[in-house]
Short mmCIF file of C-alpha atoms and ligand atoms in Angstrom, two decimals:
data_model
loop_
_atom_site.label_atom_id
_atom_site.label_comp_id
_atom_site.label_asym_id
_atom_site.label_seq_id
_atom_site.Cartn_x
_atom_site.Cartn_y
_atom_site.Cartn_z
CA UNK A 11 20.80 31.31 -1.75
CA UNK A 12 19.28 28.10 0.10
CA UNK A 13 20.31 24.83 -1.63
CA UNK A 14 17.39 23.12 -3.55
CA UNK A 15 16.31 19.79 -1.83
CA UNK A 16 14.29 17.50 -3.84
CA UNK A 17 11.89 16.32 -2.12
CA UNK A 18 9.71 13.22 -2.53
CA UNK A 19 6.42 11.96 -1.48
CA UNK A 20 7.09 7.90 -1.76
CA UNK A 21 5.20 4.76 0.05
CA UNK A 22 5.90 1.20 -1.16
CA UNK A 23 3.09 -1.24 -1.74
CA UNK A 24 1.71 -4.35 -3.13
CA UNK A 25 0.23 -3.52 -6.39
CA UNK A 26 -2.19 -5.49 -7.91
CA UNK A 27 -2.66 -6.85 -11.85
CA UNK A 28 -4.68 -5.85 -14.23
CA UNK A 29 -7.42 -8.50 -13.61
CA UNK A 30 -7.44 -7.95 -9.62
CA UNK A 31 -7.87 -4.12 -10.42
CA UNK A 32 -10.95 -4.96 -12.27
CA UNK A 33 -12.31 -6.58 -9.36
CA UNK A 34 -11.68 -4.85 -6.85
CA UNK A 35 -12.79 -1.69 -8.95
CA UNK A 36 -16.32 -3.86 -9.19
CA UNK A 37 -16.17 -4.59 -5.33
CA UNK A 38 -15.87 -0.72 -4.60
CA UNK A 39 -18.43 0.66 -6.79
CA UNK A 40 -21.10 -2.15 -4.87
CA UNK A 41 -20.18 -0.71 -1.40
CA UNK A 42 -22.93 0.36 0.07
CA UNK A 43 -20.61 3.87 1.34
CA UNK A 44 -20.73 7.42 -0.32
CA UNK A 45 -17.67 9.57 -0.89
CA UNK A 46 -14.83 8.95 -3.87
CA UNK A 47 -13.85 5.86 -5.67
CA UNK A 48 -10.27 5.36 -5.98
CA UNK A 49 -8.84 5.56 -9.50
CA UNK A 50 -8.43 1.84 -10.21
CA UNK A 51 -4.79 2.64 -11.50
CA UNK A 52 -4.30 3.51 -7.98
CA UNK A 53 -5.27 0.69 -6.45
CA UNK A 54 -2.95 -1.09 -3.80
CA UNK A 55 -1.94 -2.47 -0.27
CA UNK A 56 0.59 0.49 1.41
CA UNK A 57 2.92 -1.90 3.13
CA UNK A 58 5.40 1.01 4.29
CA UNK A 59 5.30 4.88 4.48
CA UNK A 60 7.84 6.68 4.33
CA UNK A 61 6.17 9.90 3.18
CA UNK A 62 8.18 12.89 1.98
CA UNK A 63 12.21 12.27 1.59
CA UNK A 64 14.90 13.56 -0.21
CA UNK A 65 15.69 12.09 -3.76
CA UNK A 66 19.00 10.81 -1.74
CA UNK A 67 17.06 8.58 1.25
CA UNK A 68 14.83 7.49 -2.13
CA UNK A 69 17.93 6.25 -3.65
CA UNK A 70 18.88 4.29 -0.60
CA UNK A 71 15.38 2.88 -0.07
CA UNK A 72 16.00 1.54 -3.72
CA UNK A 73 19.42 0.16 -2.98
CA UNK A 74 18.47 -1.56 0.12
CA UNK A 75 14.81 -2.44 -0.96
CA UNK A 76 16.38 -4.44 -4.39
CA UNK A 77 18.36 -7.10 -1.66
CA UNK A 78 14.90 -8.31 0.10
CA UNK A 79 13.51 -11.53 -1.35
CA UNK A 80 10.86 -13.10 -0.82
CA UNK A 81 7.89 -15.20 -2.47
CA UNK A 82 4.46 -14.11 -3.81
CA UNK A 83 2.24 -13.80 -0.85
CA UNK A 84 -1.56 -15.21 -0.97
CA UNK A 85 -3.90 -13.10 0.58
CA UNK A 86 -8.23 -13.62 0.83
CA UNK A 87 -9.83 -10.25 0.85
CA UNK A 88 -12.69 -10.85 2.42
CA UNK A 89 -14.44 -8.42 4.47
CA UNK A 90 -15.22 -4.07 4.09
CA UNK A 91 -14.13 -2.10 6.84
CA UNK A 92 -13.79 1.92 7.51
CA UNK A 93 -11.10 4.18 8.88
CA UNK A 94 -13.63 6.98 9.96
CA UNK A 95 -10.80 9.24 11.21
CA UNK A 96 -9.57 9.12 7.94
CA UNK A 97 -12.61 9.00 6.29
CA UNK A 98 -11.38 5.70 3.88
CA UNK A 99 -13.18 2.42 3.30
CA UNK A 100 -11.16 -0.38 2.33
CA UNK A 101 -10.93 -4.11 1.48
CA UNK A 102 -9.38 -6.00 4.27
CA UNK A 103 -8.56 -9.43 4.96
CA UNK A 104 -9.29 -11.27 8.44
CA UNK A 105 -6.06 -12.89 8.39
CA UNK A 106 -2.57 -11.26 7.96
CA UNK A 107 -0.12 -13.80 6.64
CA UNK A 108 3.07 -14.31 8.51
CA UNK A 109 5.11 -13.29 5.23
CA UNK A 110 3.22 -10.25 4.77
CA UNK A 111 3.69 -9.12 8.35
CA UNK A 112 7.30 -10.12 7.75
CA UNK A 113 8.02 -7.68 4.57
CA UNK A 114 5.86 -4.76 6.04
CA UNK A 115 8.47 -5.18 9.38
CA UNK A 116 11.35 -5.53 6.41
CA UNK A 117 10.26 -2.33 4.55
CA UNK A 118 9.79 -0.27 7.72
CA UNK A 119 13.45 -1.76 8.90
CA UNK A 120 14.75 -0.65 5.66
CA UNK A 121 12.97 2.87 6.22
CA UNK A 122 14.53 3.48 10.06
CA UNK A 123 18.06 2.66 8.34
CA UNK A 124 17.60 5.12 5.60
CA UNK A 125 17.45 7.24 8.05
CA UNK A 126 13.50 7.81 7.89
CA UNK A 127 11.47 8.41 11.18
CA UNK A 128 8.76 6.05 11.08
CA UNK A 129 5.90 5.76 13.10
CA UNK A 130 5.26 2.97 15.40
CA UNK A 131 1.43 2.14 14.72
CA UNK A 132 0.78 -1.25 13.75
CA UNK A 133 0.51 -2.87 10.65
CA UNK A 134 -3.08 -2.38 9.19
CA UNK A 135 -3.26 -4.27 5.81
CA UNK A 136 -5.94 -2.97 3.21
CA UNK A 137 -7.05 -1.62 0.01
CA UNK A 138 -8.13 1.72 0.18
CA UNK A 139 -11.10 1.49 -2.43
CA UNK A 140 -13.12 5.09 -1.53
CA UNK A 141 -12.49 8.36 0.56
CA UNK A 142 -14.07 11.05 1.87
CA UNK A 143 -16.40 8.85 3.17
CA UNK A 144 -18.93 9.41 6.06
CA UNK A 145 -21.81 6.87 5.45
CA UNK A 146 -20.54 3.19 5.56
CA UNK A 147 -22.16 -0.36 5.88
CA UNK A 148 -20.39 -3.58 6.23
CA UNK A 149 -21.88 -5.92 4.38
CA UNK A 150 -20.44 -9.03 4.04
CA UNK A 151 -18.67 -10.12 0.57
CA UNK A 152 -17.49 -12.95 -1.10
CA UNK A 153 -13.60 -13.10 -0.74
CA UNK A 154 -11.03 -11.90 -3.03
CA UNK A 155 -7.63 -14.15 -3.49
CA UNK A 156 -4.86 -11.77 -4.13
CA UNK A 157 -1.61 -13.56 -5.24
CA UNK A 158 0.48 -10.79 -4.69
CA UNK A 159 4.32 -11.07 -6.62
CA UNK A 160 4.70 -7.47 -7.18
CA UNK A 161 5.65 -4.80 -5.06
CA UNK A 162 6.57 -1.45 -5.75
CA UNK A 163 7.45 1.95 -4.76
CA UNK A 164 5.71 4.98 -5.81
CA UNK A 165 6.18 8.94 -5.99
CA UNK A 166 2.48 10.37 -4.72
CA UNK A 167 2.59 13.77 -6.19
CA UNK A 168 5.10 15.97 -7.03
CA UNK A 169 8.38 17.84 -4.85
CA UNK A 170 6.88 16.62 -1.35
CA UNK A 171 3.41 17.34 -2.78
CA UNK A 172 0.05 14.97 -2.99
CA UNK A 173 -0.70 14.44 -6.13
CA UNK A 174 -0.78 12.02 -9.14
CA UNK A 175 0.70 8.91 -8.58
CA UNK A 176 4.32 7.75 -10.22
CA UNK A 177 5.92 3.98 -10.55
CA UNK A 178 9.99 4.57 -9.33
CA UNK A 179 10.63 1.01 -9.03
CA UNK A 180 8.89 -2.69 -9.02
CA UNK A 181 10.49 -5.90 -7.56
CA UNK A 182 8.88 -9.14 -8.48
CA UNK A 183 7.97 -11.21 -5.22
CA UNK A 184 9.62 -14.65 -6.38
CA UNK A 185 11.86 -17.25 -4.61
CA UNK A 186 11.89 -18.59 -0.84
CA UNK A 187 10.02 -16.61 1.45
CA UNK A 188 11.09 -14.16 3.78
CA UNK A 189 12.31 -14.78 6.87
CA UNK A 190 10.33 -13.18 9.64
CA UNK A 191 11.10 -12.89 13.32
CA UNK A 192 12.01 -15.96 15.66
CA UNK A 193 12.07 -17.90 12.16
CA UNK A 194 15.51 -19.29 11.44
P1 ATP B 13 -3.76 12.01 -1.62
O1 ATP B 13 -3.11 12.16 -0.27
O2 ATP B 13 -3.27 12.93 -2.67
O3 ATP B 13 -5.26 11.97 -1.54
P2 ATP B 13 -3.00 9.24 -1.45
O4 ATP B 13 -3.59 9.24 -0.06
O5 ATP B 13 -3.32 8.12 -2.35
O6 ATP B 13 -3.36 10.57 -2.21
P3 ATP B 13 -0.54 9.41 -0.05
O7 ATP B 13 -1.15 10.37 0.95
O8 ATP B 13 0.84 9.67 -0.52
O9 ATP B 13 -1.44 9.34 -1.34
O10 ATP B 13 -0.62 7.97 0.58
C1 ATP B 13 -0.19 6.86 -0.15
C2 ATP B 13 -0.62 5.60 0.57
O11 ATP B 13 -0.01 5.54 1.85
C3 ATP B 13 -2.11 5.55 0.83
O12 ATP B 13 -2.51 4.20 0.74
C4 ATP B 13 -2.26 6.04 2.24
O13 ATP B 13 -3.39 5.51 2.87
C5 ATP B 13 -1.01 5.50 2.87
N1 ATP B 13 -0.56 6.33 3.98
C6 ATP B 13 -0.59 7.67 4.06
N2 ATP B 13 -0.08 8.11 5.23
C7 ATP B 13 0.28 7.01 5.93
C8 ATP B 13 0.90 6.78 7.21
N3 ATP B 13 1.24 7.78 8.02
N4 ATP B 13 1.11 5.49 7.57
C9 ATP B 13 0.80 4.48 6.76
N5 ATP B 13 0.23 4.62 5.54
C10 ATP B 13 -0.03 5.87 5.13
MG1 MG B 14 -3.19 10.75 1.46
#
């Protein structure tokens, strides 16, 4: 008989509150796109993706995830874009702050010593807020500010699986920032 691996679909993220999700639920259903809203429980900024895992390289992402610090990050949404490969429009912002770029290159870090092979594409920051789409128009918006101070990681589905979403853990985003590279 062939052990039983659990297997686990996970990603961590910024995750919004209740009051952003209401916005940016507003801001989606205005886009001038077609396709499929996002569930606004779903909302949030992927900052690292693992993808499937065992319960066991979960359990060290946890450990290892739990020592970062680092303080709430201030983002402006403030522009639509599309990913028509992947058929998602999102919410993006013009500027990536040095601290976010600094805990996305943390998480993935954290990732590669778990023991997870990541890949190498750059950091893309956004809010997925519809997919399937295939008719998109860019019109301009009038900015979001996202204080961010939670991030999380959650199961996507079930044993390795896409499927409803699940909250495994949430850090709070609170004391001195980050330290990115060539800071001290
Ligand atoms: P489903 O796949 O069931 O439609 P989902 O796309 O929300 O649901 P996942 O596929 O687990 O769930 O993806 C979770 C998040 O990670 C999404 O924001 C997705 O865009 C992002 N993501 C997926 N694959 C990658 C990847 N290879 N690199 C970076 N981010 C990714
Ligand atoms: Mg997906």
């Amino acid at each position: 008989m062939t052990d039983h691996i659990n297997l686990q679909r996970v990603f961590f993220a910024l995750w919004p509150d209740d009051g952003l999700r209401v916005r940016l639920a507003a801001l989606a259903r205005r886009m001038p796109a077609d396709g499929r809203l996002v569930p606004p429980e779903h909302l949030h900024l992927t900052l690292a993706f693992p993808g499937t895992v065992s319960s066991e390289v979960v359990a060290g992402l946890i450990s290892r995830a739990a020592a970062l610090r680092g303080a709430p990050i201030h983002l402006r949404l403030d522009h639509f874009g599309h990913f028509p490969g992947s058929r998602v429009a999102w919410l993006g912002s013009s500027k990536t702050p040095p601290e976010l770029q600094a805990l996305a290159a943390s998480l993935q870090r954290i990732c590669r010593d778990s023991g997870v092979r990541m890949d190498d594409r750059p950091f893309r920051p956004h809010v997925t807020l519809r997919r399937f789409v295939t008719r998109f128009e860019p019109v301009p918006i009038e900015p979001l500010d996202w204080w961010a101070d939670r991030m999380v990681l959650i199961e996507s589905g079930q044993g390795g699986h896409p499927g409803p979403y699940r909250l495994l853990r949430s850090w709070t985003l609170e004391g001195p920032a980050i330290t990115g590279p060539g800071s001290a």
